[in-house]
Tab-separated table of C-alpha atoms in Angstrom:
chain	number	residue	atom	x	y	z
A	1	UNK	CA	0.000	0.000	0.000
A	2	UNK	CA	1.449	3.333	-1.035
A	3	UNK	CA	1.447	6.306	1.306
A	4	UNK	CA	-0.006	9.369	-0.350
A	5	UNK	CA	1.336	12.710	0.785
A	6	UNK	CA	-1.474	15.123	1.551
A	7	UNK	CA	-0.987	18.678	2.727
A	8	UNK	CA	-3.551	21.174	3.866
A	9	UNK	CA	-3.201	24.911	3.362
A	10	UNK	CA	-3.505	25.841	7.033
A	11	UNK	CA	-1.511	25.492	10.195
A	12	UNK	CA	-0.564	21.837	9.620
A	13	UNK	CA	1.066	22.266	6.215
A	14	UNK	CA	4.604	22.756	7.546
A	15	UNK	CA	4.494	19.541	9.567
A	16	UNK	CA	2.157	17.090	7.794
A	17	UNK	CA	3.544	14.364	5.547
A	18	UNK	CA	0.842	11.701	5.274
A	19	UNK	CA	-2.851	10.944	5.780
A	20	UNK	CA	-2.435	9.423	9.246
A	21	UNK	CA	-0.467	12.392	10.507
A	22	UNK	CA	-2.973	14.845	9.010
A	23	UNK	CA	-5.894	13.002	10.652
A	24	UNK	CA	-4.164	13.217	14.032
A	25	UNK	CA	-3.583	16.964	13.651
A	26	UNK	CA	-7.110	17.701	12.467
A	27	UNK	CA	-8.552	15.921	15.503
A	28	UNK	CA	-6.272	17.826	17.891
A	29	UNK	CA	-7.107	21.454	18.663
A	30	UNK	CA	-4.422	24.121	18.422
A	31	UNK	CA	-2.005	24.315	21.304
A	32	UNK	CA	-2.501	27.197	23.702
A	33	UNK	CA	0.259	28.475	25.938
A	34	UNK	CA	-0.581	30.844	28.776
A	35	UNK	CA	2.110	33.371	29.570
A	36	UNK	CA	1.590	34.523	33.142
A	37	UNK	CA	3.682	36.013	35.928
A	38	UNK	CA	3.527	32.671	37.763
A	39	UNK	CA	4.464	30.218	35.014
A	40	UNK	CA	7.909	29.113	33.937
A	41	UNK	CA	8.076	31.333	30.848
A	42	UNK	CA	10.742	33.900	31.522
A	43	UNK	CA	10.673	37.525	30.378
A	44	UNK	CA	12.290	36.367	27.112
A	45	UNK	CA	10.957	33.308	25.281
A	46	UNK	CA	12.420	31.930	22.058
A	47	UNK	CA	9.662	30.239	20.095
A	48	UNK	CA	10.534	27.097	18.150
A	49	UNK	CA	9.324	25.847	14.776
A	50	UNK	CA	7.814	22.850	16.599
A	51	UNK	CA	5.407	25.271	18.317
A	52	UNK	CA	3.849	26.305	14.983
A	53	UNK	CA	0.093	26.665	15.358
A	54	UNK	CA	0.314	27.724	19.006
A	55	UNK	CA	-1.835	30.469	20.451
A	56	UNK	CA	0.116	32.421	23.054
A	57	UNK	CA	-2.075	34.219	25.604
A	58	UNK	CA	-0.100	36.939	27.347
A	59	UNK	CA	-1.884	37.179	30.652
A	60	UNK	CA	0.543	39.244	32.697
A	61	UNK	CA	1.053	42.961	33.254
A	62	UNK	CA	4.837	42.479	33.145
A	63	UNK	CA	6.577	42.856	29.773
A	64	UNK	CA	7.315	39.640	27.892
A	65	UNK	CA	9.502	39.249	24.783
A	66	UNK	CA	8.611	36.494	22.307
A	67	UNK	CA	11.297	35.809	19.676
A	68	UNK	CA	10.091	34.240	16.444
A	69	UNK	CA	12.162	31.455	14.878
A	70	UNK	CA	13.929	31.861	11.549
A	71	UNK	CA	11.205	32.037	8.875
A	72	UNK	CA	10.163	28.731	7.292
A	73	UNK	CA	7.235	28.187	4.946
A	74	UNK	CA	4.056	27.294	6.826
A	75	UNK	CA	5.049	28.412	10.323
A	76	UNK	CA	2.357	30.432	12.094
A	77	UNK	CA	1.576	31.742	15.578
A	78	UNK	CA	-1.144	33.765	17.300
A	79	UNK	CA	-0.577	36.192	20.181
A	80	UNK	CA	-3.407	37.504	22.371
A	81	UNK	CA	-3.708	39.913	25.282
A	82	UNK	CA	-5.273	37.972	28.143
A	83	UNK	CA	-7.481	39.262	30.969
A	84	UNK	CA	-4.472	40.872	32.659
A	85	UNK	CA	-3.657	43.802	30.416
A	86	UNK	CA	-0.030	44.927	30.065
A	87	UNK	CA	1.331	47.819	32.101
A	88	UNK	CA	4.658	47.215	30.345
A	89	UNK	CA	4.720	46.519	26.601
A	90	UNK	CA	4.833	42.921	25.372
A	91	UNK	CA	6.928	42.463	22.219
A	92	UNK	CA	7.248	39.906	19.448
A	93	UNK	CA	10.584	40.154	17.657
A	94	UNK	CA	12.266	38.548	14.669
A	95	UNK	CA	15.444	36.519	15.043
A	96	UNK	CA	18.556	38.691	14.571
A	97	UNK	CA	16.421	41.880	14.312
A	98	UNK	CA	15.650	41.074	10.665
A	99	UNK	CA	13.229	43.657	9.193
A	100	UNK	CA	10.911	41.079	7.610
A	101	UNK	CA	7.462	41.665	9.174
A	102	UNK	CA	4.841	42.997	6.742
A	103	UNK	CA	1.066	43.253	6.968
A	104	UNK	CA	-1.767	45.162	8.632
A	105	UNK	CA	-3.246	45.897	12.034
A	106	UNK	CA	-6.806	47.220	12.114
A	107	UNK	CA	-8.825	49.029	14.760
A	108	UNK	CA	-12.546	49.797	14.817
A	109	UNK	CA	-11.926	52.688	17.228
A	110	UNK	CA	-12.910	55.321	14.691
A	111	UNK	CA	-15.899	55.131	12.366
A	112	UNK	CA	-13.767	54.386	9.301
A	113	UNK	CA	-11.850	51.547	11.018
A	114	UNK	CA	-8.178	52.448	11.105
A	115	UNK	CA	-5.648	50.223	9.405
A	116	UNK	CA	-1.941	50.494	10.126
A	117	UNK	CA	0.212	49.110	7.339
A	118	UNK	CA	3.395	47.359	8.425
A	119	UNK	CA	6.400	47.340	6.116
A	120	UNK	CA	9.771	45.807	6.955
A	121	UNK	CA	9.413	45.792	10.737
A	122	UNK	CA	11.293	43.659	13.235
A	123	UNK	CA	9.194	44.249	16.374
A	124	UNK	CA	5.480	44.044	17.143
A	125	UNK	CA	4.451	45.644	20.449
A	126	UNK	CA	1.303	45.268	22.529
A	127	UNK	CA	1.532	48.759	23.993
A	128	UNK	CA	1.406	49.238	27.763
A	129	UNK	CA	-1.848	50.743	29.037
A	130	UNK	CA	-3.347	50.714	25.501
A	131	UNK	CA	-3.546	47.024	24.505
A	132	UNK	CA	-6.662	45.423	25.945
A	133	UNK	CA	-8.069	41.966	26.598
A	134	UNK	CA	-8.734	40.266	23.252
A	135	UNK	CA	-6.339	42.283	21.084
A	136	UNK	CA	-4.383	39.894	18.881
A	137	UNK	CA	-1.897	39.389	16.078
A	138	UNK	CA	-1.439	36.406	13.793
A	139	UNK	CA	1.938	35.921	12.092
A	140	UNK	CA	2.777	33.361	9.430
A	141	UNK	CA	5.777	32.797	7.188
A	142	UNK	CA	6.333	32.036	3.520
A	143	UNK	CA	9.949	31.121	4.261
A	144	UNK	CA	11.257	34.659	3.693
A	145	UNK	CA	8.967	37.092	5.540
A	146	UNK	CA	6.620	37.102	8.514
A	147	UNK	CA	3.143	38.242	7.462
A	148	UNK	CA	1.077	39.986	10.107
A	149	UNK	CA	-2.614	40.533	10.544
A	150	UNK	CA	-4.002	41.899	13.755
A	151	UNK	CA	-6.941	43.543	15.451
A	152	UNK	CA	-6.936	46.000	18.347
A	153	UNK	CA	-9.710	47.831	20.154
A	154	UNK	CA	-7.714	50.997	20.849
A	155	UNK	CA	-5.905	52.670	17.994
A	156	UNK	CA	-2.139	52.309	18.593
A	157	UNK	CA	-2.698	49.434	21.028
A	158	UNK	CA	-0.372	47.470	18.733
A	159	UNK	CA	2.591	49.150	17.060
A	160	UNK	CA	5.518	47.985	14.973
A	161	UNK	CA	9.075	49.262	14.716
A	162	UNK	CA	12.087	48.717	12.515
A	163	UNK	CA	15.645	48.133	13.677
A	164	UNK	CA	17.781	51.173	12.943
């Protein structure tokens, strides 16, 4: 019996090689990792490719730094502000400060719905005292760049910067 390689177009595509493996992944919900003041995640966390598909819930007022792995096609992560809103900015950074984040962050705060366009950034920040419970960003890679889409309640609750 021949094994047929099947890939989906979503979060499993970077790690799925056959039907049995795909079936296992489809039946398993996405991993969720709570980042709190009490857990073992330190102020700086280097995310691995094996964690692709994980939803990180930053549920601490204290600043946390999440470092993305080197881009690889199919990797993707979600980052959310939990019930404990940040009083110090949480950041998501690229490996080696590479300016390879592109995309958009939208906010319904004004009637037109603001959209901030991100070009060649290396840091995404959930801004202290502006980011609120439920704000999120989703990043995924094509192997070269990190593509960003996000939603925030308060305009400028999420910002991006570029290494100088």
